JSON list of C-alpha atoms in Angstrom, two decimals:
[
{"chain": "A", "resi": 1108, "resn": "MET", "atom": "CA", "xyz": [0.00, 0.00, 0.00]},
{"chain": "A", "resi": 1109, "resn": "ILE", "atom": "CA", "xyz": [2.75, 2.47, 0.90]},
{"chain": "A", "resi": 1110, "resn": "ARG", "atom": "CA", "xyz": [5.20, 1.37, -1.82]},
{"chain": "A", "resi": 1111, "resn": "PRO", "atom": "CA", "xyz": [3.05, 2.56, -4.77]},
{"chain": "A", "resi": 1112, "resn": "LEU", "atom": "CA", "xyz": [2.65, 5.93, -3.08]},
{"chain": "A", "resi": 1113, "resn": "LEU", "atom": "CA", "xyz": [6.38, 6.26, -2.51]},
{"chain": "A", "resi": 1114, "resn": "PHE", "atom": "CA", "xyz": [7.04, 5.29, -6.13]},
{"chain": "A", "resi": 1115, "resn": "LEU", "atom": "CA", "xyz": [5.04, 8.33, -7.22]},
{"chain": "A", "resi": 1116, "resn": "LEU", "atom": "CA", "xyz": [7.84, 10.44, -5.75]},
{"chain": "A", "resi": 1117, "resn": "PRO", "atom": "CA", "xyz": [11.44, 10.78, -6.94]},
{"chain": "A", "resi": 1118, "resn": "PRO", "atom": "CA", "xyz": [13.61, 8.28, -4.98]},
{"chain": "A", "resi": 1119, "resn": "GLU", "atom": "CA", "xyz": [15.38, 10.83, -2.80]},
{"chain": "A", "resi": 1120, "resn": "THR", "atom": "CA", "xyz": [12.12, 12.62, -2.00]},
{"chain": "A", "resi": 1121, "resn": "ALA", "atom": "CA", "xyz": [10.59, 9.27, -1.03]},
{"chain": "A", "resi": 1122, "resn": "HIS", "atom": "CA", "xyz": [13.55, 8.61, 1.26]},
{"chain": "A", "resi": 1123, "resn": "HIS", "atom": "CA", "xyz": [13.11, 11.98, 2.99]},
{"chain": "A", "resi": 1124, "resn": "ALA", "atom": "CA", "xyz": [9.35, 11.35, 3.28]},
{"chain": "A", "resi": 1125, "resn": "ALA", "atom": "CA", "xyz": [10.02, 8.00, 4.97]},
{"chain": "A", "resi": 1126, "resn": "LEU", "atom": "CA", "xyz": [12.39, 9.64, 7.46]},
{"chain": "A", "resi": 1127, "resn": "ALA", "atom": "CA", "xyz": [9.86, 12.38, 8.21]},
{"chain": "A", "resi": 1128, "resn": "ALA", "atom": "CA", "xyz": [7.10, 9.80, 8.69]},
{"chain": "A", "resi": 1129, "resn": "LEU", "atom": "CA", "xyz": [9.25, 7.88, 11.17]},
{"chain": "A", "resi": 1130, "resn": "ARG", "atom": "CA", "xyz": [9.98, 11.01, 13.18]},
{"chain": "A", "resi": 1131, "resn": "LEU", "atom": "CA", "xyz": [6.29, 11.97, 13.16]},
{"chain": "A", "resi": 1132, "resn": "ALA", "atom": "CA", "xyz": [5.28, 8.48, 14.25]},
{"chain": "A", "resi": 1133, "resn": "ARG", "atom": "CA", "xyz": [7.63, 8.70, 17.24]},
{"chain": "A", "resi": 1134, "resn": "ARG", "atom": "CA", "xyz": [6.40, 12.15, 18.24]},
{"chain": "A", "resi": 1135, "resn": "THR", "atom": "CA", "xyz": [2.79, 11.03, 18.06]},
{"chain": "A", "resi": 1136, "resn": "ARG", "atom": "CA", "xyz": [3.54, 7.54, 19.46]},
{"chain": "A", "resi": 1137, "resn": "LEU", "atom": "CA", "xyz": [2.13, 5.94, 16.33]},
{"chain": "A", "resi": 1138, "resn": "THR", "atom": "CA", "xyz": [5.09, 3.59, 15.99]},
{"chain": "A", "resi": 1139, "resn": "SER", "atom": "CA", "xyz": [3.89, 1.40, 18.83]},
{"chain": "A", "resi": 1140, "resn": "LEU", "atom": "CA", "xyz": [0.30, 1.50, 17.56]},
{"chain": "A", "resi": 1141, "resn": "VAL", "atom": "CA", "xyz": [1.18, 0.64, 13.96]},
{"chain": "A", "resi": 1142, "resn": "VAL", "atom": "CA", "xyz": [3.99, -1.79, 14.63]},
{"chain": "A", "resi": 1143, "resn": "GLY", "atom": "CA", "xyz": [2.96, -2.93, 18.08]},
{"chain": "A", "resi": 1144, "resn": "ARG", "atom": "CA", "xyz": [5.41, -5.41, 19.54]},
{"chain": "A", "resi": 1145, "resn": "ASP", "atom": "CA", "xyz": [5.40, -7.69, 16.49]},
{"chain": "A", "resi": 1146, "resn": "LEU", "atom": "CA", "xyz": [8.81, -6.61, 15.23]},
{"chain": "A", "resi": 1147, "resn": "LEU", "atom": "CA", "xyz": [10.39, -6.27, 18.66]},
{"chain": "A", "resi": 1148, "resn": "VAL", "atom": "CA", "xyz": [11.51, -9.84, 19.11]},
{"chain": "A", "resi": 1149, "resn": "GLU", "atom": "CA", "xyz": [13.38, -10.50, 22.32]},
{"chain": "A", "resi": 1150, "resn": "SER", "atom": "CA", "xyz": [15.00, -13.90, 22.60]},
{"chain": "A", "resi": 1151, "resn": "PRO", "atom": "CA", "xyz": [18.21, -15.11, 24.23]},
{"chain": "A", "resi": 1152, "resn": "ARG", "atom": "CA", "xyz": [18.78, -17.17, 21.06]},
{"chain": "A", "resi": 1153, "resn": "LEU", "atom": "CA", "xyz": [19.15, -13.99, 19.03]},
{"chain": "A", "resi": 1154, "resn": "GLN", "atom": "CA", "xyz": [21.43, -12.13, 21.42]},
{"chain": "A", "resi": 1155, "resn": "GLN", "atom": "CA", "xyz": [25.02, -11.72, 20.32]},
{"chain": "A", "resi": 1156, "resn": "ARG", "atom": "CA", "xyz": [28.14, -10.42, 22.02]},
{"chain": "A", "resi": 1157, "resn": "VAL", "atom": "CA", "xyz": [30.71, -9.17, 19.53]},
{"chain": "A", "resi": 1158, "resn": "ALA", "atom": "CA", "xyz": [33.84, -7.23, 20.48]},
{"chain": "A", "resi": 1159, "resn": "GLY", "atom": "CA", "xyz": [32.33, -6.59, 23.91]},
{"chain": "A", "resi": 1160, "resn": "ILE", "atom": "CA", "xyz": [29.13, -5.11, 22.46]},
{"chain": "A", "resi": 1161, "resn": "GLU", "atom": "CA", "xyz": [25.78, -6.68, 23.40]},
{"chain": "A", "resi": 1162, "resn": "PHE", "atom": "CA", "xyz": [23.36, -6.97, 20.47]},
{"chain": "A", "resi": 1163, "resn": "GLY", "atom": "CA", "xyz": [19.74, -7.83, 21.29]},
{"chain": "A", "resi": 1164, "resn": "ASN", "atom": "CA", "xyz": [19.45, -9.37, 17.84]},
{"chain": "A", "resi": 1165, "resn": "PRO", "atom": "CA", "xyz": [21.79, -9.67, 14.86]},
{"chain": "A", "resi": 1166, "resn": "VAL", "atom": "CA", "xyz": [19.67, -7.71, 12.36]},
{"chain": "A", "resi": 1167, "resn": "GLY", "atom": "CA", "xyz": [20.88, -4.14, 11.97]},
{"chain": "A", "resi": 1168, "resn": "LEU", "atom": "CA", "xyz": [20.44, -1.16, 9.71]},
{"chain": "A", "resi": 1169, "resn": "GLY", "atom": "CA", "xyz": [23.61, -0.14, 7.91]},
{"chain": "A", "resi": 1170, "resn": "ALA", "atom": "CA", "xyz": [24.77, 3.37, 7.12]},
{"chain": "A", "resi": 1171, "resn": "GLY", "atom": "CA", "xyz": [23.02, 5.35, 4.42]},
{"chain": "A", "resi": 1172, "resn": "PHE", "atom": "CA", "xyz": [19.43, 5.28, 5.60]},
{"chain": "A", "resi": 1173, "resn": "ASP", "atom": "CA", "xyz": [19.87, 7.71, 8.50]},
{"chain": "A", "resi": 1174, "resn": "LYS", "atom": "CA", "xyz": [22.82, 9.80, 7.38]},
{"chain": "A", "resi": 1175, "resn": "ASN", "atom": "CA", "xyz": [22.25, 12.59, 9.90]},
{"chain": "A", "resi": 1176, "resn": "ALA", "atom": "CA", "xyz": [21.15, 10.69, 13.03]},
{"chain": "A", "resi": 1177, "resn": "LYS", "atom": "CA", "xyz": [17.56, 11.90, 12.86]},
{"chain": "A", "resi": 1178, "resn": "CYS", "atom": "CA", "xyz": [15.66, 8.62, 13.24]},
{"chain": "A", "resi": 1179, "resn": "PHE", "atom": "CA", "xyz": [18.00, 5.98, 14.71]},
{"chain": "A", "resi": 1180, "resn": "VAL", "atom": "CA", "xyz": [15.73, 5.63, 17.77]},
{"chain": "A", "resi": 1181, "resn": "ASP", "atom": "CA", "xyz": [12.79, 4.92, 15.46]},
{"chain": "A", "resi": 1182, "resn": "MET", "atom": "CA", "xyz": [14.76, 2.18, 13.73]},
{"chain": "A", "resi": 1183, "resn": "ALA", "atom": "CA", "xyz": [15.35, 0.51, 17.09]},
{"chain": "A", "resi": 1184, "resn": "ALA", "atom": "CA", "xyz": [11.62, 0.81, 17.82]},
{"chain": "A", "resi": 1185, "resn": "VAL", "atom": "CA", "xyz": [10.74, -1.22, 14.73]},
{"chain": "A", "resi": 1186, "resn": "GLY", "atom": "CA", "xyz": [13.05, -4.05, 15.72]},
{"chain": "A", "resi": 1187, "resn": "PHE", "atom": "CA", "xyz": [16.59, -3.43, 14.49]},
{"chain": "A", "resi": 1188, "resn": "GLY", "atom": "CA", "xyz": [19.19, -4.81, 16.88]},
{"chain": "A", "resi": 1189, "resn": "PHE", "atom": "CA", "xyz": [21.69, -2.10, 15.98]},
{"chain": "A", "resi": 1190, "resn": "VAL", "atom": "CA", "xyz": [21.78, 0.99, 13.78]},
{"chain": "A", "resi": 1191, "resn": "GLU", "atom": "CA", "xyz": [24.67, 2.62, 11.93]},
{"chain": "A", "resi": 1192, "resn": "VAL", "atom": "CA", "xyz": [24.29, 6.32, 11.14]},
{"chain": "A", "resi": 1193, "resn": "GLY", "atom": "CA", "xyz": [26.15, 8.20, 8.45]},
{"chain": "A", "resi": 1194, "resn": "THR", "atom": "CA", "xyz": [28.22, 8.36, 6.47]},
{"chain": "A", "resi": 1195, "resn": "VAL", "atom": "CA", "xyz": [29.28, 11.46, 8.44]},
{"chain": "A", "resi": 1196, "resn": "THR", "atom": "CA", "xyz": [32.12, 13.73, 7.35]},
{"chain": "A", "resi": 1197, "resn": "ALA", "atom": "CA", "xyz": [34.00, 16.30, 9.42]},
{"chain": "A", "resi": 1198, "resn": "LEU", "atom": "CA", "xyz": [32.53, 19.11, 7.33]},
{"chain": "A", "resi": 1199, "resn": "ALA", "atom": "CA", "xyz": [28.89, 19.42, 6.31]},
{"chain": "A", "resi": 1200, "resn": "GLN", "atom": "CA", "xyz": [28.50, 18.85, 2.59]},
{"chain": "A", "resi": 1201, "resn": "PRO", "atom": "CA", "xyz": [25.63, 18.77, 0.10]},
{"chain": "A", "resi": 1202, "resn": "GLY", "atom": "CA", "xyz": [26.76, 15.67, -1.77]},
{"chain": "A", "resi": 1203, "resn": "ASN", "atom": "CA", "xyz": [26.56, 15.25, -5.52]},
{"chain": "A", "resi": 1204, "resn": "PRO", "atom": "CA", "xyz": [24.17, 17.20, -7.77]},
{"chain": "A", "resi": 1205, "resn": "LYS", "atom": "CA", "xyz": [20.63, 15.85, -8.10]},
{"chain": "A", "resi": 1206, "resn": "PRO", "atom": "CA", "xyz": [19.32, 13.54, -9.35]},
{"chain": "A", "resi": 1207, "resn": "ARG", "atom": "CA", "xyz": [21.68, 11.15, -7.57]},
{"chain": "A", "resi": 1208, "resn": "LEU", "atom": "CA", "xyz": [19.44, 8.26, -6.55]},
{"chain": "A", "resi": 1209, "resn": "PHE", "atom": "CA", "xyz": [17.92, 6.09, -9.27]},
{"chain": "A", "resi": 1210, "resn": "ARG", "atom": "CA", "xyz": [15.40, 3.24, -9.12]},
{"chain": "A", "resi": 1211, "resn": "LEU", "atom": "CA", "xyz": [15.84, -0.02, -11.02]},
{"chain": "A", "resi": 1212, "resn": "PRO", "atom": "CA", "xyz": [12.34, -1.48, -10.47]},
{"chain": "A", "resi": 1213, "resn": "ALA", "atom": "CA", "xyz": [12.96, -4.63, -12.53]},
{"chain": "A", "resi": 1214, "resn": "ASP", "atom": "CA", "xyz": [15.97, -5.42, -10.34]},
{"chain": "A", "resi": 1215, "resn": "ARG", "atom": "CA", "xyz": [14.31, -4.20, -7.13]},
{"chain": "A", "resi": 1216, "resn": "ALA", "atom": "CA", "xyz": [17.38, -2.04, -6.59]},
{"chain": "A", "resi": 1217, "resn": "LEU", "atom": "CA", "xyz": [18.67, 1.52, -6.37]},
{"chain": "A", "resi": 1218, "resn": "ILE", "atom": "CA", "xyz": [21.75, 3.19, -7.80]},
{"chain": "A", "resi": 1219, "resn": "ASN", "atom": "CA", "xyz": [23.23, 5.48, -5.15]},
{"chain": "A", "resi": 1220, "resn": "ARG", "atom": "CA", "xyz": [25.36, 8.41, -6.27]},
{"chain": "A", "resi": 1221, "resn": "MET", "atom": "CA", "xyz": [24.65, 10.54, -3.22]},
{"chain": "A", "resi": 1222, "resn": "GLY", "atom": "CA", "xyz": [28.24, 11.54, -2.42]},
{"chain": "A", "resi": 1223, "resn": "PHE", "atom": "CA", "xyz": [28.22, 11.60, 1.41]},
{"chain": "A", "resi": 1224, "resn": "ASN", "atom": "CA", "xyz": [25.59, 14.34, 1.72]},
{"chain": "A", "resi": 1225, "resn": "ASN", "atom": "CA", "xyz": [25.36, 15.04, 5.46]},
{"chain": "A", "resi": 1226, "resn": "ASP", "atom": "CA", "xyz": [25.10, 17.75, 8.10]},
{"chain": "A", "resi": 1227, "resn": "GLY", "atom": "CA", "xyz": [28.68, 17.26, 9.36]},
{"chain": "A", "resi": 1228, "resn": "ALA", "atom": "CA", "xyz": [30.17, 15.76, 12.50]},
{"chain": "A", "resi": 1229, "resn": "ALA", "atom": "CA", "xyz": [29.31, 18.66, 14.83]},
{"chain": "A", "resi": 1230, "resn": "ALA", "atom": "CA", "xyz": [25.58, 18.60, 13.97]},
{"chain": "A", "resi": 1231, "resn": "VAL", "atom": "CA", "xyz": [25.38, 14.81, 14.19]},
{"chain": "A", "resi": 1232, "resn": "ALA", "atom": "CA", "xyz": [27.23, 14.86, 17.53]},
{"chain": "A", "resi": 1233, "resn": "LYS", "atom": "CA", "xyz": [24.61, 17.26, 18.95]},
{"chain": "A", "resi": 1234, "resn": "ARG", "atom": "CA", "xyz": [21.80, 14.91, 17.93]},
{"chain": "A", "resi": 1235, "resn": "LEU", "atom": "CA", "xyz": [23.53, 11.86, 19.37]},
{"chain": "A", "resi": 1236, "resn": "GLN", "atom": "CA", "xyz": [24.26, 13.68, 22.61]},
{"chain": "A", "resi": 1237, "resn": "ALA", "atom": "CA", "xyz": [20.61, 14.73, 22.94]},
{"chain": "A", "resi": 1238, "resn": "THR", "atom": "CA", "xyz": [19.17, 11.26, 22.30]},
{"chain": "A", "resi": 1239, "resn": "PRO", "atom": "CA", "xyz": [21.01, 8.20, 23.60]},
{"chain": "A", "resi": 1240, "resn": "SER", "atom": "CA", "xyz": [20.57, 5.12, 21.45]},
{"chain": "A", "resi": 1241, "resn": "PRO", "atom": "CA", "xyz": [18.50, 2.24, 22.86]},
{"chain": "A", "resi": 1242, "resn": "VAL", "atom": "CA", "xyz": [20.53, -0.24, 20.76]},
{"chain": "A", "resi": 1243, "resn": "PRO", "atom": "CA", "xyz": [24.21, -0.44, 19.81]},
{"chain": "A", "resi": 1244, "resn": "LEU", "atom": "CA", "xyz": [25.00, 2.50, 17.57]},
{"chain": "A", "resi": 1245, "resn": "GLY", "atom": "CA", "xyz": [27.58, 2.53, 14.81]},
{"chain": "A", "resi": 1246, "resn": "VAL", "atom": "CA", "xyz": [28.88, 5.72, 13.27]},
{"chain": "A", "resi": 1247, "resn": "ASN", "atom": "CA", "xyz": [30.19, 5.55, 9.71]},
{"chain": "A", "resi": 1248, "resn": "LEU", "atom": "CA", "xyz": [32.93, 8.12, 9.05]},
{"chain": "A", "resi": 1249, "resn": "GLY", "atom": "CA", "xyz": [33.93, 9.39, 5.61]},
{"chain": "A", "resi": 1250, "resn": "ARG", "atom": "CA", "xyz": [36.44, 11.89, 4.25]},
{"chain": "A", "resi": 1251, "resn": "SER", "atom": "CA", "xyz": [35.14, 15.37, 3.47]},
{"chain": "A", "resi": 1252, "resn": "LYS", "atom": "CA", "xyz": [35.05, 15.89, -0.30]},
{"chain": "A", "resi": 1253, "resn": "VAL", "atom": "CA", "xyz": [36.92, 19.21, -0.15]},
{"chain": "A", "resi": 1254, "resn": "ARG", "atom": "CA", "xyz": [39.89, 17.59, 1.57]},
{"chain": "A", "resi": 1255, "resn": "SER", "atom": "CA", "xyz": [42.55, 15.59, -0.22]},
{"chain": "A", "resi": 1256, "resn": "ASN", "atom": "CA", "xyz": [43.78, 12.13, 0.67]},
{"chain": "A", "resi": 1257, "resn": "ASP", "atom": "CA", "xyz": [46.90, 13.78, 2.11]},
{"chain": "A", "resi": 1258, "resn": "GLU", "atom": "CA", "xyz": [44.55, 15.49, 4.61]},
{"chain": "A", "resi": 1259, "resn": "ALA", "atom": "CA", "xyz": [42.43, 12.37, 5.18]},
{"chain": "A", "resi": 1260, "resn": "THR", "atom": "CA", "xyz": [43.90, 11.34, 8.54]},
{"chain": "A", "resi": 1261, "resn": "ASP", "atom": "CA", "xyz": [43.27, 14.77, 10.05]},
{"chain": "A", "resi": 1262, "resn": "ASP", "atom": "CA", "xyz": [39.79, 14.86, 8.50]},
{"chain": "A", "resi": 1263, "resn": "TYR", "atom": "CA", "xyz": [38.79, 11.47, 9.93]},
{"chain": "A", "resi": 1264, "resn": "LEU", "atom": "CA", "xyz": [40.30, 12.43, 13.31]},
{"chain": "A", "resi": 1265, "resn": "GLU", "atom": "CA", "xyz": [38.22, 15.62, 13.37]},
{"chain": "A", "resi": 1266, "resn": "SER", "atom": "CA", "xyz": [35.07, 13.52, 12.99]},
{"chain": "A", "resi": 1267, "resn": "LEU", "atom": "CA", "xyz": [36.29, 10.87, 15.40]},
{"chain": "A", "resi": 1268, "resn": "GLU", "atom": "CA", "xyz": [36.99, 13.40, 18.15]},
{"chain": "A", "resi": 1269, "resn": "GLN", "atom": "CA", "xyz": [33.40, 14.68, 17.95]},
{"chain": "A", "resi": 1270, "resn": "LEU", "atom": "CA", "xyz": [31.60, 11.35, 17.63]},
{"chain": "A", "resi": 1271, "resn": "TRP", "atom": "CA", "xyz": [33.50, 8.47, 19.27]},
{"chain": "A", "resi": 1272, "resn": "MET", "atom": "CA", "xyz": [31.85, 8.88, 22.67]},
{"chain": "A", "resi": 1273, "resn": "TYR", "atom": "CA", "xyz": [28.37, 8.24, 21.24]},
{"chain": "A", "resi": 1274, "resn": "ALA", "atom": "CA", "xyz": [29.31, 5.18, 19.19]},
{"chain": "A", "resi": 1275, "resn": "SER", "atom": "CA", "xyz": [29.33, 1.53, 20.15]},
{"chain": "A", "resi": 1276, "resn": "TYR", "atom": "CA", "xyz": [31.57, 1.03, 17.12]},
{"chain": "A", "resi": 1277, "resn": "LEU", "atom": "CA", "xyz": [32.99, 3.11, 14.27]},
{"chain": "A", "resi": 1278, "resn": "THR", "atom": "CA", "xyz": [33.28, 2.35, 10.57]},
{"chain": "A", "resi": 1279, "resn": "ILE", "atom": "CA", "xyz": [35.98, 4.06, 8.54]},
{"chain": "A", "resi": 1280, "resn": "ASN", "atom": "CA", "xyz": [34.52, 4.40, 5.04]},
{"chain": "A", "resi": 1281, "resn": "VAL", "atom": "CA", "xyz": [37.16, 4.32, 2.31]},
{"chain": "A", "resi": 1282, "resn": "SER", "atom": "CA", "xyz": [35.02, 2.61, -0.31]},
{"chain": "A", "resi": 1283, "resn": "SER", "atom": "CA", "xyz": [32.59, 5.14, -1.79]},
{"chain": "A", "resi": 1284, "resn": "PRO", "atom": "CA", "xyz": [33.05, 5.60, -5.54]},
{"chain": "A", "resi": 1285, "resn": "ASN", "atom": "CA", "xyz": [31.23, 8.94, -5.22]},
{"chain": "A", "resi": 1286, "resn": "THR", "atom": "CA", "xyz": [34.02, 10.81, -3.42]},
{"chain": "A", "resi": 1287, "resn": "PRO", "atom": "CA", "xyz": [36.99, 11.61, -5.68]},
{"chain": "A", "resi": 1288, "resn": "GLU", "atom": "CA", "xyz": [40.08, 9.52, -4.94]},
{"chain": "A", "resi": 1289, "resn": "LEU", "atom": "CA", "xyz": [38.58, 8.07, -1.75]},
{"chain": "A", "resi": 1290, "resn": "ARG", "atom": "CA", "xyz": [39.16, 4.46, -2.77]},
{"chain": "A", "resi": 1291, "resn": "ALA", "atom": "CA", "xyz": [42.88, 5.18, -3.13]},
{"chain": "A", "resi": 1292, "resn": "LEU", "atom": "CA", "xyz": [42.88, 5.13, 0.70]},
{"chain": "A", "resi": 1293, "resn": "GLN", "atom": "CA", "xyz": [42.36, 1.35, 0.49]},
{"chain": "A", "resi": 1294, "resn": "ALA", "atom": "CA", "xyz": [45.99, 0.88, -0.56]},
{"chain": "A", "resi": 1295, "resn": "PRO", "atom": "CA", "xyz": [47.93, -0.61, 2.39]},
{"chain": "A", "resi": 1296, "resn": "GLU", "atom": "CA", "xyz": [50.45, 2.24, 2.42]},
{"chain": "A", "resi": 1297, "resn": "ARG", "atom": "CA", "xyz": [47.56, 4.68, 2.94]},
{"chain": "A", "resi": 1298, "resn": "LEU", "atom": "CA", "xyz": [45.15, 2.55, 4.99]},
{"chain": "A", "resi": 1299, "resn": "VAL", "atom": "CA", "xyz": [47.54, 1.26, 7.67]},
{"chain": "A", "resi": 1300, "resn": "PRO", "atom": "CA", "xyz": [48.65, 4.75, 8.83]},
{"chain": "A", "resi": 1301, "resn": "LEU", "atom": "CA", "xyz": [45.02, 5.94, 8.70]},
{"chain": "A", "resi": 1302, "resn": "LEU", "atom": "CA", "xyz": [43.86, 3.15, 11.00]}
]
């Protein structure tokens, strides 16, 4: 029922509409009425302990859905055992020009050329400080587009210093094809010093 309505909108607009609906549902307490407890499965069989982190269940939401830490609590409310926000860069950035998200209906897929659009580490840190996560929270860190790979370590550290205290774990993103030269950081001579 909702999918056909969302498909009337451009993909990125549909994504923003979904985020807004989640936030509205939390504010009006509709999440518990619509979802109830059906998706909130609690079972010792599903619990996992990984790297000292307790996961209520092993199904999580990866980075990209909630880039700016605006609805991670809502994702926990619908049953995710962990949520990863981001990708977050040290500096706020608009990402690539629109359109940058494309549907492939026959393949039931999307092409993502977003380019790390996000509000920046300082804004995300304020949101995370204001709302503790009810589930383990990952923060995905990327390099700011306006900074070169030679500045990457300082750029990642700038984000890290603002966000580490809110994260259960951190992901260092060096794989996006949408940030110029970012994947060059995967080379051992670049990656080892970065980590």
